[in-house]
Coordinates of C-alpha atoms in Angstrom, one line a residue:
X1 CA 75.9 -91.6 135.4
X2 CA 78.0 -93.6 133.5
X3 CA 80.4 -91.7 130.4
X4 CA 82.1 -93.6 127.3
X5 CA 84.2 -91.6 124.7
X6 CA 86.6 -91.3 122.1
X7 CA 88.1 -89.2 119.2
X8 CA 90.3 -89.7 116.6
X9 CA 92.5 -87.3 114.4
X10 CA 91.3 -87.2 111.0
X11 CA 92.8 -85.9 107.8
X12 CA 89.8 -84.7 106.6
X13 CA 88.3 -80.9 106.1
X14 CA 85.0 -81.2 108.9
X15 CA 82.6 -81.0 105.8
X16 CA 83.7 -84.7 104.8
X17 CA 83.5 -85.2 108.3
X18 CA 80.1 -84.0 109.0
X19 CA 78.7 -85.9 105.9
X20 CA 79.8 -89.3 106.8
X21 CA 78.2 -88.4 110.4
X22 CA 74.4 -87.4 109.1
X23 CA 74.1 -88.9 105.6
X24 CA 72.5 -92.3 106.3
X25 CA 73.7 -94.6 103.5
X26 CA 77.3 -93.4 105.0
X27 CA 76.5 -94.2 108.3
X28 CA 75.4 -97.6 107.3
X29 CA 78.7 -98.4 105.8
X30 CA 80.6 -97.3 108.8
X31 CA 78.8 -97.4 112.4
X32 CA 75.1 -98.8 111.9
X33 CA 72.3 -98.9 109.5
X34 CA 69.6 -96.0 109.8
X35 CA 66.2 -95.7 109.1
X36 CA 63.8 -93.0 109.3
X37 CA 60.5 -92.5 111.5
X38 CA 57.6 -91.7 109.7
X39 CA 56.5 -88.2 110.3
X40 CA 59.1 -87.6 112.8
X41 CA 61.3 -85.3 112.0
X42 CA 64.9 -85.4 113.0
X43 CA 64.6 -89.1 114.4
X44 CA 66.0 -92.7 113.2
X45 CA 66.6 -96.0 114.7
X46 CA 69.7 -97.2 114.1
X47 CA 70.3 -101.3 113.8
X48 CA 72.6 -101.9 116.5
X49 CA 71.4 -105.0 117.9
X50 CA 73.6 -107.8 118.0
X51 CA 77.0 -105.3 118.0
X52 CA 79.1 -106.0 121.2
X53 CA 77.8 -103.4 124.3
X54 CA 74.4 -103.4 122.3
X55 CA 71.1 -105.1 123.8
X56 CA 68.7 -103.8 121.1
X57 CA 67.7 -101.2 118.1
X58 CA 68.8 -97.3 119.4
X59 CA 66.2 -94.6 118.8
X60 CA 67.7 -91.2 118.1
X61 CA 66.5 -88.0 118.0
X62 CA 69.0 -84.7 116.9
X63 CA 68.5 -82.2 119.5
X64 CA 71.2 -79.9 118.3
X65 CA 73.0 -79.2 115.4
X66 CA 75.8 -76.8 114.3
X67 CA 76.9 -77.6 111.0
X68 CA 80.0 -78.7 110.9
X69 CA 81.0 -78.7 114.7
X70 CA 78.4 -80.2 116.8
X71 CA 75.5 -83.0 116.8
X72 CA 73.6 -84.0 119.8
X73 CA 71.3 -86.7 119.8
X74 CA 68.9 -88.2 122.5
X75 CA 69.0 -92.3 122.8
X76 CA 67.0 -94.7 123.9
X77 CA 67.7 -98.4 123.8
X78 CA 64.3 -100.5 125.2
X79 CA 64.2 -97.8 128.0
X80 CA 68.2 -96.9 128.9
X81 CA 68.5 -93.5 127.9
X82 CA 71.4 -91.5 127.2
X83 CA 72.7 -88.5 125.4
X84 CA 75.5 -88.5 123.0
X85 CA 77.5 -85.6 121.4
X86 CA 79.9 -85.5 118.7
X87 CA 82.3 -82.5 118.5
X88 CA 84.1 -82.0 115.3
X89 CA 87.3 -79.4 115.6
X90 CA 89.8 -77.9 112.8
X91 CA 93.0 -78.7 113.5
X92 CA 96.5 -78.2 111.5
X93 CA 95.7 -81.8 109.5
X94 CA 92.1 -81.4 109.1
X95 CA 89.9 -82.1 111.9
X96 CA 89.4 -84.2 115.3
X97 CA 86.5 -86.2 116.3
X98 CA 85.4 -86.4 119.7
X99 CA 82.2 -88.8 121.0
X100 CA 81.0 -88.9 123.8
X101 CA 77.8 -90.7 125.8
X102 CA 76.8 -90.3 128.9
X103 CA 73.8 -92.1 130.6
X104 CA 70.5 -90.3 132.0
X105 CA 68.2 -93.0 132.9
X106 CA 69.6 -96.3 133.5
X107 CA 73.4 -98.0 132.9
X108 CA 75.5 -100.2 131.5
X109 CA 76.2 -103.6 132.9
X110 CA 80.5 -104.3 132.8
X111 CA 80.0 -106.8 130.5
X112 CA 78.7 -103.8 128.2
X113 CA 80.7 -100.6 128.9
X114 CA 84.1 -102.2 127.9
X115 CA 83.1 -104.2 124.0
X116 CA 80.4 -100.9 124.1
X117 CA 83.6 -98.4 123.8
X118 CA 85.9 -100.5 121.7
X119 CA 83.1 -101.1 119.1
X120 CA 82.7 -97.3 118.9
X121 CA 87.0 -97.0 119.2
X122 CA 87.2 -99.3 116.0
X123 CA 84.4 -97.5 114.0
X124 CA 86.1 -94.3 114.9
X125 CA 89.9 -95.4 113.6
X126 CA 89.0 -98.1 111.4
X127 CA 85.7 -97.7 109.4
X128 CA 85.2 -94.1 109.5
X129 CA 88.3 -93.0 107.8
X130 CA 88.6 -95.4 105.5
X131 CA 85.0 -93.9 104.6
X132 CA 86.5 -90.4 104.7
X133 CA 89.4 -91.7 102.3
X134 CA 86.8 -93.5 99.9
X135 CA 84.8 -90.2 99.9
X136 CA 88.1 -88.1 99.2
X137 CA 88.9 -90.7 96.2
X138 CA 85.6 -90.1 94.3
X139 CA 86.3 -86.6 93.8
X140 CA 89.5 -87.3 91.9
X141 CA 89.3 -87.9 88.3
X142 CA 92.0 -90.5 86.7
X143 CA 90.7 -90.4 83.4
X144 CA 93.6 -90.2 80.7
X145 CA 93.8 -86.8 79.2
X146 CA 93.5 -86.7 75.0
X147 CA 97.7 -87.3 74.8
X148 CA 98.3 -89.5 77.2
X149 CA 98.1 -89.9 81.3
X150 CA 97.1 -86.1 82.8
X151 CA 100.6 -84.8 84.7
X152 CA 98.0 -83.5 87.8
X153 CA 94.5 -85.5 88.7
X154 CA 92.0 -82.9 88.6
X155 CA 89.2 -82.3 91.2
X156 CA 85.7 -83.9 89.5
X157 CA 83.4 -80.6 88.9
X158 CA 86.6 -78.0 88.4
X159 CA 86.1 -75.8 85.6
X160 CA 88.2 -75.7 82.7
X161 CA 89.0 -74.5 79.8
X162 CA 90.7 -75.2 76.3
X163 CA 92.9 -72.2 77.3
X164 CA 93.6 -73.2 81.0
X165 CA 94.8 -76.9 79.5
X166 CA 97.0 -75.2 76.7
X167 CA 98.3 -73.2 79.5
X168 CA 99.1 -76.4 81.6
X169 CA 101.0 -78.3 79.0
X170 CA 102.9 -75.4 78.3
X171 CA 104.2 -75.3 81.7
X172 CA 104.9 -79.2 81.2
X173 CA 107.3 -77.9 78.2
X174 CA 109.5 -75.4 79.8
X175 CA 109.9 -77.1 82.6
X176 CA 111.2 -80.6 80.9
X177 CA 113.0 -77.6 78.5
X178 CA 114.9 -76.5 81.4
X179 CA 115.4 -79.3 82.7
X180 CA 117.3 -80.2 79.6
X181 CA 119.0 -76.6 79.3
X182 CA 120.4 -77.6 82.9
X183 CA 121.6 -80.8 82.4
X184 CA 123.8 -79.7 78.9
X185 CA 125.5 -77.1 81.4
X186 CA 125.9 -79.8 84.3
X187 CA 128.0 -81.6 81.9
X188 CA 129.8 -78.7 80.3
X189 CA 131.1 -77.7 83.1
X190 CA 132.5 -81.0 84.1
X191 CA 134.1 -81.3 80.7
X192 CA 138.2 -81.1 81.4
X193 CA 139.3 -77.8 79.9
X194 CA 141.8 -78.3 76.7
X195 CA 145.4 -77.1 77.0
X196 CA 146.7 -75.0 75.1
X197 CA 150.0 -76.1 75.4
X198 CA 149.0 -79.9 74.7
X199 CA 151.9 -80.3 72.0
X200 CA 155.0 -78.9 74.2
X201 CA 156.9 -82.1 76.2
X202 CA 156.5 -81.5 79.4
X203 CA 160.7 -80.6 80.6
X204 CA 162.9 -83.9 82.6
X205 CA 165.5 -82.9 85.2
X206 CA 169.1 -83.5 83.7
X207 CA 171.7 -85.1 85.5
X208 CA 174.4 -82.7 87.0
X209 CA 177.5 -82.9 85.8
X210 CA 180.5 -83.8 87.2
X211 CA 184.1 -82.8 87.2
X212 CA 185.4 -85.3 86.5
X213 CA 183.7 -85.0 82.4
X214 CA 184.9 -81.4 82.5
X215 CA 188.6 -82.1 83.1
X216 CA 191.3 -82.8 80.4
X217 CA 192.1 -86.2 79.9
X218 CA 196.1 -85.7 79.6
X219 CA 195.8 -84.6 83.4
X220 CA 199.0 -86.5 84.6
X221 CA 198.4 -88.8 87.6
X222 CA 200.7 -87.4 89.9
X223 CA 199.1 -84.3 89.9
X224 CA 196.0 -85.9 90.2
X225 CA 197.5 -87.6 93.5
X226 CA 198.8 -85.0 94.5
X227 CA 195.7 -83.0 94.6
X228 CA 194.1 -85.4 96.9
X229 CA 194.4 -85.0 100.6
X230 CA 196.1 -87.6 102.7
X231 CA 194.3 -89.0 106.0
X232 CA 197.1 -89.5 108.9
X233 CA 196.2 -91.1 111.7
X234 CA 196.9 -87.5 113.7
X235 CA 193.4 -85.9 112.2
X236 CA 191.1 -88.8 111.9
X237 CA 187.2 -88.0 111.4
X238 CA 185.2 -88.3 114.2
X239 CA 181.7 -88.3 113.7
X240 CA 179.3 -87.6 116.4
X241 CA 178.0 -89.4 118.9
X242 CA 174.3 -90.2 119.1
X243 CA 173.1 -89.8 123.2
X244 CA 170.1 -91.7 122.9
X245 CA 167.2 -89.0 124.2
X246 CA 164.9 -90.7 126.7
X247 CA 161.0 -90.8 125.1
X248 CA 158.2 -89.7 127.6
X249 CA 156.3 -92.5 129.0
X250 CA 152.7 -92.5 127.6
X251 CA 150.8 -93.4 130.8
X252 CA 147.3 -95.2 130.0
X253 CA 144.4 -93.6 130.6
X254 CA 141.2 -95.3 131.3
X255 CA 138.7 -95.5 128.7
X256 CA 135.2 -94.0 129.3
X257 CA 132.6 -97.1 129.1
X258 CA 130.8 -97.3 126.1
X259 CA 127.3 -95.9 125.8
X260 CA 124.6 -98.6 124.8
X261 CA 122.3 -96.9 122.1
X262 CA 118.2 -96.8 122.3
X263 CA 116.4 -99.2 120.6
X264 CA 113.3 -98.5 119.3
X265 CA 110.5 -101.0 118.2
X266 CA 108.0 -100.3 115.3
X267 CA 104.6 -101.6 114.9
X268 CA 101.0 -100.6 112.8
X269 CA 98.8 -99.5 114.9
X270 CA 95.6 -99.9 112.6
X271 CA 94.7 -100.5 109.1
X272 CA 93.0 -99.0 107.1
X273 CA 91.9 -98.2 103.2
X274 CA 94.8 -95.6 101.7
X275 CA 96.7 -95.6 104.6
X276 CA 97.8 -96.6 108.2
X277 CA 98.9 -95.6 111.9
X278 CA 102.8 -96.6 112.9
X279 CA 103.8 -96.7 116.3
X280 CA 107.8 -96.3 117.6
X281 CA 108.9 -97.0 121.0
X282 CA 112.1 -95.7 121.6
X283 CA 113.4 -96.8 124.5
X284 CA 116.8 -96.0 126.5
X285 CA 118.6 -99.3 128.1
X286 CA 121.7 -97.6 128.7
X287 CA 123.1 -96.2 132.1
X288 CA 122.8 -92.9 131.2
X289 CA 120.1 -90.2 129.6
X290 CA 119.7 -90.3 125.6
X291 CA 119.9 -86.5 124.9
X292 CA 119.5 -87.7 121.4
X293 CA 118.2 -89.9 119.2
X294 CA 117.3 -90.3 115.4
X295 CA 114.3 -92.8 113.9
X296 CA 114.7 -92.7 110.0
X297 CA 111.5 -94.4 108.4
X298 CA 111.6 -95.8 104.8
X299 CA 108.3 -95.3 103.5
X300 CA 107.3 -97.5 100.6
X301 CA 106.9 -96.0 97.1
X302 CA 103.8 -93.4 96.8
X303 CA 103.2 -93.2 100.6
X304 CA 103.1 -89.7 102.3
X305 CA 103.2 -88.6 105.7
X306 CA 100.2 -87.5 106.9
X307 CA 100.3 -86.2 110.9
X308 CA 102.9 -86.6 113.3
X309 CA 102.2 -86.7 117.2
X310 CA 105.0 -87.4 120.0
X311 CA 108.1 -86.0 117.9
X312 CA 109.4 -83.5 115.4
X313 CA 109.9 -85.0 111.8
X314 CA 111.4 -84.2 108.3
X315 CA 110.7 -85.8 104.9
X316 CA 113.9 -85.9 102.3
X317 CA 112.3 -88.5 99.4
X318 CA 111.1 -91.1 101.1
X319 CA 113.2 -91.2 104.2
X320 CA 111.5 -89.6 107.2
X321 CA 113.6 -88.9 110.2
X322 CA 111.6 -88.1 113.6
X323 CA 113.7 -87.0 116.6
X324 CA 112.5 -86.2 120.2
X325 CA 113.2 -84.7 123.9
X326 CA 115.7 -86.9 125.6
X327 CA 114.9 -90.4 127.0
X328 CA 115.7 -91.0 130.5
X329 CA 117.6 -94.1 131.8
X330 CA 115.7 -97.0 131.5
X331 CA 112.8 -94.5 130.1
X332 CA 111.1 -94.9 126.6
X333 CA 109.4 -92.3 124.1
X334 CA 106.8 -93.1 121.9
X335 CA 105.2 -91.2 118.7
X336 CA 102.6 -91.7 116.2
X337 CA 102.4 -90.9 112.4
X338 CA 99.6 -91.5 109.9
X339 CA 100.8 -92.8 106.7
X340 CA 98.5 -92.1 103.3
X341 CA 98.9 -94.6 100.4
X342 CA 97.6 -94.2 97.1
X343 CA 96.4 -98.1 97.2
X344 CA 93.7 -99.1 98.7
X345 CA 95.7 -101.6 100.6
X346 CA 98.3 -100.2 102.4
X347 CA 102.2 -101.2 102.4
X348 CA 104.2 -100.7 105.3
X349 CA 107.4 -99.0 105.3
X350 CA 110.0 -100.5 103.8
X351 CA 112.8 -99.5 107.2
X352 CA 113.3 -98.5 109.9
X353 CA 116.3 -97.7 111.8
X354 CA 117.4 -96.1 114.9
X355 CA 121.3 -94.4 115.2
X356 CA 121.7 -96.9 112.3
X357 CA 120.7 -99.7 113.6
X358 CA 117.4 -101.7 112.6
X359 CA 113.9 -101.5 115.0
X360 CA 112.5 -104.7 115.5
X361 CA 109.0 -105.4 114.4
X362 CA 109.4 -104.1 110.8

């Protein structure tokens, strides 16, 4: 028995999930072409001759189905038989997608297993979500609304009413109003406050006066002299001596050796329509642990972040910084984030920087 597999996180409820996997013109676009057997139920052929791992046509036939978590089909291609399930699971994001096949009567050469699995590995994270995101798109209406571009993009098939609109553009009002209201305080309160004693100089120190101006003029000199004291040689002034004080010597201590910082190296994964996969690999070429570390992304203009997977993250504007458990000595730490753009082709972040200092590959 020979087993191939793979799964792929999807942001995508399992509904959208489950569609692309049983609706045929979906399938077409994605894995293989389909078509039906007459007066079978439940059975196609799907045109996978000529893909890589692929000798022939595959006859399928559904022998289980529990919508939305779990199709099984039976396969035969020109007499290897196998069985193949797909597994669809909720998760926090939206859902993952789990294939699996597993021969029952005959096997794969080596030359097949390996392109056999990466075929199905790109259909899985290429071609399938940019289905899902294609799907997603048409239910969103961008029509203009009657004054101008709508604020939100309503869901195609959402019912609304004269009353519900007047409602929303009243919201749109008071919260431009108050956005106004706060701005006019913002800026009186930064005003300087007037003084109410603007007018009154503000008072200047006067010199002191001297004893010389308050004494008479017709003060006869010899009195004057008289006054003063006399210096004899028997009381001279001594001033004091200064005994230097001996400083304390500042012995040199030895610096600690400086710490070289991680470096981490981005790169994109896989493309795809709306969005992308970026990589990091942080990696620790010091002499000592990294008990911390920082990776801020710069995402480019009307990209969000979609899942996460190897580190915790937070999102202020378009700056997302991920951090992670400590990387050991000559250790490195990688993590994964899907990226959604609302183009259909994809622009890659704009930086990326680790403890300040730039990743290479971006």
């Amino acid at each position: 028995m020979i087993e191939i597999g793979a799964q792929v996180d999807l942001s995508h409820p399992p509904d959208r999930v489950w569609l692309a996997l049983t609706d045929r013109e979906l399938l077409g676009r994605w894995f293989a072409e389909a078509e039906t057997v007459a007066g079978v139920p439940d059975r196609l052929v799907l045109q996978t001759a000529g893909l890589p791992g692929f000798d022939a046509n595959v006859e399928v036939e559904v022998t289980e189905r529990r919508v939305p978590e779990l199709l099984a089909l039976r396969c035969d291609e020109a007499g290897r038989l196998t069985e193949l399930t797909c597994a669809v699971t909720v998760t926090k994001q939206g859902c993952r997608l789990a294939v699996r096949e597993v021969t029952t009567h005959g096997t794969w050469s080596a030359e097949q297993s390996e392109p056999r699995e990466q075929q199905l590995r790109q259909a899985l994270t290429v071609r399938l979500p940019a289905i899902l995101d294609w799907l997603a798109f048409q239910q969103v209406d961008l029509r203009r609304g009657e004054a101008g571009m709508t604020a939100e993009l309503p869901m195609i098939g959402a019912v609304g009413t004269g009353r519900a609109r007047a409602r929303r553009r009243r919201t749109v009002v008071a919260v431009l109003a108050g956005a106004v209201l706060l701005a006019g305080l913002a800026a009186w309160v930064t005003m300087p406050a007037e003084s109410n004693h603007a007018a009154t100089p503000l008072p200047t120190t006067s010199p002191t006066p001297t004893v010389a101006a308050d004494a008479p003029t017709d003060t006869p000199k010899a009195t004057a002299a008289s006054a003063r004291p006399s210096r004899t040689t028997a009381s001279p002034t001594t001033s004091p001596s200064r005994t230097p004080t001996a400083k304390p010597s500042r012995t040199p201590t030895a610096a600690p050796p400086p710490t070289q910082p991680v470096t981490a190296r981005y790169d994109t994964d896989s493309s795809r329509l709306f969005g992308y996969t970026g990589e990091v690999v942080v990696e620790n070429p010091g002499s000592a642990p990294a008990e911390q570390w920082a990776v801020v992304v710069t995402l480019a203009e009307g990209s969000t972040i979609d899942d996460v997977n190897g580190a915790d993250w937070r999102q202020d504007g378009l700056a997302v910084t991920f951090t992670g458990p400590a990387v050991p000595t000559g250790g490195s730490q990688t993590f994964r984030f899907d990226v959604r753009d609302s183009r259909p082709k994809a622009r890659e972040p704009e930086g990326c920087t680790v403890s300040g200092n730039p990743c290479t590959g971006l």
